[in-house]
Amino acid sequence: LPSPGRVLLLDPPEGPGIRFDGGIATGSEVSTHYDPLLATVITWGADRTESIQRMADALRRTAILGVTTNLALLRAIVDHPQFVAGALSTGFLDDHLAALPHPACPPEKILSAALAASRRVATVASAGPAARDPWVEAGPWRLGA
């Protein structure tokens, strides 16, 4: 399920036959009052096979850190042999969800997000203790929310 929080890194896919429509960017706050559709990746090609290949590639190159997304699920669905073959039904997720792998985020994306977060902490720290506001640094998370 999607989650509120700060988008630490957004690295959308680009290239021929790929369109990324998003209402978020690196540093965006996703509040508790949000539309769970944060972004859409659209691909097209000369045929279904090319479109699926572009989608698989686009999803592998997409990184969103800081909030929970369904990106890993989408990657697994597009790579699933039944999806590629077009053998789909309304029970696809129920029939195949347990067998879907949960790929990890590429390490270079995690390092990029960690670097961005450390720069933010260094900027806040350099402002001095009087300028630090723990309520701002905590982000949108609140006990019981």
PDB file of N, CA, C and O in Angstrom, residues 87-116:
ATOM      1  N   ALA A  87      -2.159 -14.132 -21.080  1.00  0.00           N
ATOM      2  CA  ALA A  87      -3.077 -15.072 -20.425  1.00  0.00           C
ATOM      3  C   ALA A  87      -3.525 -14.468 -19.100  1.00  0.00           C
ATOM      4  O   ALA A  87      -3.064 -14.860 -18.032  1.00  0.00           O
ATOM      5  N   LEU A  88      -4.415 -13.506 -19.197  1.00  0.00           N
ATOM      6  CA  LEU A  88      -4.837 -12.737 -18.028  1.00  0.00           C
ATOM      7  C   LEU A  88      -6.297 -12.972 -17.697  1.00  0.00           C
ATOM      8  O   LEU A  88      -7.099 -13.306 -18.569  1.00  0.00           O
ATOM      9  N   SER A  89      -6.600 -12.766 -16.447  1.00  0.00           N
ATOM     10  CA  SER A  89      -7.997 -12.801 -15.997  1.00  0.00           C
ATOM     11  C   SER A  89      -8.099 -11.870 -14.799  1.00  0.00           C
ATOM     12  O   SER A  89      -7.081 -11.368 -14.302  1.00  0.00           O
ATOM     13  N   THR A  90      -9.307 -11.671 -14.331  1.00  0.00           N
ATOM     14  CA  THR A  90      -9.485 -10.824 -13.144  1.00  0.00           C
ATOM     15  C   THR A  90      -8.897 -11.479 -11.903  1.00  0.00           C
ATOM     16  O   THR A  90      -8.688 -10.819 -10.900  1.00  0.00           O
ATOM     17  N   GLY A  91      -8.574 -12.761 -11.971  1.00  0.00           N
ATOM     18  CA  GLY A  91      -7.967 -13.458 -10.844  1.00  0.00           C
ATOM     19  C   GLY A  91      -6.445 -13.542 -10.930  1.00  0.00           C
ATOM     20  O   GLY A  91      -5.833 -14.275 -10.157  1.00  0.00           O
ATOM     21  N   PHE A  92      -5.846 -12.786 -11.851  1.00  0.00           N
ATOM     22  CA  PHE A  92      -4.385 -12.869 -12.058  1.00  0.00           C
ATOM     23  C   PHE A  92      -3.614 -12.675 -10.758  1.00  0.00           C
ATOM     24  O   PHE A  92      -2.751 -13.478 -10.420  1.00  0.00           O
ATOM     25  N   LEU A  93      -3.884 -11.614 -10.016  1.00  0.00           N
ATOM     26  CA  LEU A  93      -3.145 -11.347  -8.777  1.00  0.00           C
ATOM     27  C   LEU A  93      -3.390 -12.438  -7.741  1.00  0.00           C
ATOM     28  O   LEU A  93      -2.453 -12.884  -7.082  1.00  0.00           O
ATOM     29  N   ASP A  94      -4.632 -12.872  -7.612  1.00  0.00           N
ATOM     30  CA  ASP A  94      -4.929 -13.944  -6.654  1.00  0.00           C
ATOM     31  C   ASP A  94      -4.219 -15.242  -7.037  1.00  0.00           C
ATOM     32  O   ASP A  94      -3.706 -15.956  -6.178  1.00  0.00           O
ATOM     33  N   ASP A  95      -4.188 -15.523  -8.334  1.00  0.00           N
ATOM     34  CA  ASP A  95      -3.584 -16.766  -8.799  1.00  0.00           C
ATOM     35  C   ASP A  95      -2.054 -16.759  -8.750  1.00  0.00           C
ATOM     36  O   ASP A  95      -1.436 -17.801  -8.573  1.00  0.00           O
ATOM     37  N   HIS A  96      -1.429 -15.576  -8.921  1.00  0.00           N
ATOM     38  CA  HIS A  96       0.020 -15.514  -9.086  1.00  0.00           C
ATOM     39  C   HIS A  96       0.748 -14.650  -8.063  1.00  0.00           C
ATOM     40  O   HIS A  96       1.974 -14.620  -8.064  1.00  0.00           O
ATOM     41  N   LEU A  97       0.037 -13.945  -7.192  1.00  0.00           N
ATOM     42  CA  LEU A  97       0.670 -13.012  -6.264  1.00  0.00           C
ATOM     43  C   LEU A  97       1.670 -13.693  -5.349  1.00  0.00           C
ATOM     44  O   LEU A  97       2.770 -13.187  -5.119  1.00  0.00           O
ATOM     45  N   ALA A  98       1.342 -14.849  -4.821  1.00  0.00           N
ATOM     46  CA  ALA A  98       2.238 -15.537  -3.889  1.00  0.00           C
ATOM     47  C   ALA A  98       3.558 -15.925  -4.555  1.00  0.00           C
ATOM     48  O   ALA A  98       4.596 -15.966  -3.908  1.00  0.00           O
ATOM     49  N   ALA A  99       3.517 -16.185  -5.853  1.00  0.00           N
ATOM     50  CA  ALA A  99       4.717 -16.612  -6.562  1.00  0.00           C
ATOM     51  C   ALA A  99       5.540 -15.438  -7.093  1.00  0.00           C
ATOM     52  O   ALA A  99       6.645 -15.636  -7.578  1.00  0.00           O
ATOM     53  N   LEU A 100       5.025 -14.221  -6.994  1.00  0.00           N
ATOM     54  CA  LEU A 100       5.749 -13.078  -7.542  1.00  0.00           C
ATOM     55  C   LEU A 100       6.963 -12.746  -6.676  1.00  0.00           C
ATOM     56  O   LEU A 100       6.861 -12.663  -5.456  1.00  0.00           O
ATOM     57  N   PRO A 101       8.118 -12.533  -7.305  1.00  0.00           N
ATOM     58  CA  PRO A 101       9.308 -12.142  -6.528  1.00  0.00           C
ATOM     59  C   PRO A 101       9.196 -10.690  -6.081  1.00  0.00           C
ATOM     60  O   PRO A 101       8.425  -9.920  -6.630  1.00  0.00           O
ATOM     61  N   HIS A 102       9.962 -10.340  -5.080  1.00  0.00           N
ATOM     62  CA  HIS A 102       9.993  -8.966  -4.584  1.00  0.00           C
ATOM     63  C   HIS A 102      11.396  -8.425  -4.781  1.00  0.00           C
ATOM     64  O   HIS A 102      12.232  -8.500  -3.880  1.00  0.00           O
ATOM     65  N   PRO A 103      11.676  -7.877  -5.997  1.00  0.00           N
ATOM     66  CA  PRO A 103      13.039  -7.410  -6.275  1.00  0.00           C
ATOM     67  C   PRO A 103      13.418  -6.221  -5.396  1.00  0.00           C
ATOM     68  O   PRO A 103      12.580  -5.411  -5.040  1.00  0.00           O
ATOM     69  N   ALA A 104      14.686  -6.152  -5.060  1.00  0.00           N
ATOM     70  CA  ALA A 104      15.190  -5.061  -4.220  1.00  0.00           C
ATOM     71  C   ALA A 104      15.484  -3.825  -5.065  1.00  0.00           C
ATOM     72  O   ALA A 104      15.673  -3.920  -6.279  1.00  0.00           O
ATOM     73  N   CYS A 105      15.524  -2.683  -4.413  1.00  0.00           N
ATOM     74  CA  CYS A 105      15.892  -1.439  -5.062  1.00  0.00           C
ATOM     75  C   CYS A 105      17.374  -1.502  -5.434  1.00  0.00           C
ATOM     76  O   CYS A 105      18.185  -1.997  -4.654  1.00  0.00           O
ATOM     77  N   PRO A 106      17.746  -0.997  -6.627  1.00  0.00           N
ATOM     78  CA  PRO A 106      19.160  -1.014  -7.001  1.00  0.00           C
ATOM     79  C   PRO A 106      20.006  -0.257  -5.977  1.00  0.00           C
ATOM     80  O   PRO A 106      19.624   0.814  -5.527  1.00  0.00           O
ATOM     81  N   PRO A 107      21.174  -0.789  -5.577  1.00  0.00           N
ATOM     82  CA  PRO A 107      22.007  -0.167  -4.540  1.00  0.00           C
ATOM     83  C   PRO A 107      22.395   1.272  -4.847  1.00  0.00           C
ATOM     84  O   PRO A 107      22.472   2.094  -3.956  1.00  0.00           O
ATOM     85  N   GLU A 108      22.624   1.603  -6.130  1.00  0.00           N
ATOM     86  CA  GLU A 108      23.023   2.975  -6.457  1.00  0.00           C
ATOM     87  C   GLU A 108      21.909   3.978  -6.144  1.00  0.00           C
ATOM     88  O   GLU A 108      22.170   5.112  -5.765  1.00  0.00           O
ATOM     89  N   LYS A 109      20.664   3.561  -6.239  1.00  0.00           N
ATOM     90  CA  LYS A 109      19.542   4.441  -5.897  1.00  0.00           C
ATOM     91  C   LYS A 109      19.478   4.659  -4.384  1.00  0.00           C
ATOM     92  O   LYS A 109      19.200   5.751  -3.920  1.00  0.00           O
ATOM     93  N   ILE A 110      19.749   3.606  -3.622  1.00  0.00           N
ATOM     94  CA  ILE A 110      19.753   3.730  -2.163  1.00  0.00           C
ATOM     95  C   ILE A 110      20.872   4.670  -1.732  1.00  0.00           C
ATOM     96  O   ILE A 110      20.675   5.537  -0.878  1.00  0.00           O
ATOM     97  N   LEU A 111      22.047   4.540  -2.346  1.00  0.00           N
ATOM     98  CA  LEU A 111      23.160   5.426  -2.015  1.00  0.00           C
ATOM     99  C   LEU A 111      22.837   6.871  -2.372  1.00  0.00           C
ATOM    100  O   LEU A 111      23.175   7.798  -1.622  1.00  0.00           O
ATOM    101  N   SER A 112      22.171   7.095  -3.496  1.00  0.00           N
ATOM    102  CA  SER A 112      21.780   8.456  -3.887  1.00  0.00           C
ATOM    103  C   SER A 112      20.837   9.064  -2.860  1.00  0.00           C
ATOM    104  O   SER A 112      20.972  10.230  -2.495  1.00  0.00           O
ATOM    105  N   ALA A 113      19.874   8.284  -2.402  1.00  0.00           N
ATOM    106  CA  ALA A 113      18.925   8.780  -1.405  1.00  0.00           C
ATOM    107  C   ALA A 113      19.622   9.066  -0.086  1.00  0.00           C
ATOM    108  O   ALA A 113      19.343  10.077   0.571  1.00  0.00           O
ATOM    109  N   ALA A 114      20.557   8.202   0.317  1.00  0.00           N
ATOM    110  CA  ALA A 114      21.295   8.415   1.568  1.00  0.00           C
ATOM    111  C   ALA A 114      22.131   9.679   1.484  1.00  0.00           C
ATOM    112  O   ALA A 114      22.189  10.462   2.438  1.00  0.00           O
ATOM    113  N   LEU A 115      22.765   9.919   0.343  1.00  0.00           N
ATOM    114  CA  LEU A 115      23.556  11.127   0.163  1.00  0.00           C
ATOM    115  C   LEU A 115      22.676  12.370   0.236  1.00  0.00           C
ATOM    116  O   LEU A 115      23.026  13.345   0.900  1.00  0.00           O
ATOM    117  N   ALA A 116      21.517  12.324  -0.434  1.00  0.00           N
ATOM    118  CA  ALA A 116      20.591  13.468  -0.390  1.00  0.00           C
ATOM    119  C   ALA A 116      20.133  13.736   1.036  1.00  0.00           C
ATOM    120  O   ALA A 116      20.080  14.883   1.483  1.00  0.00           O
TER     121      ALA A 116
END
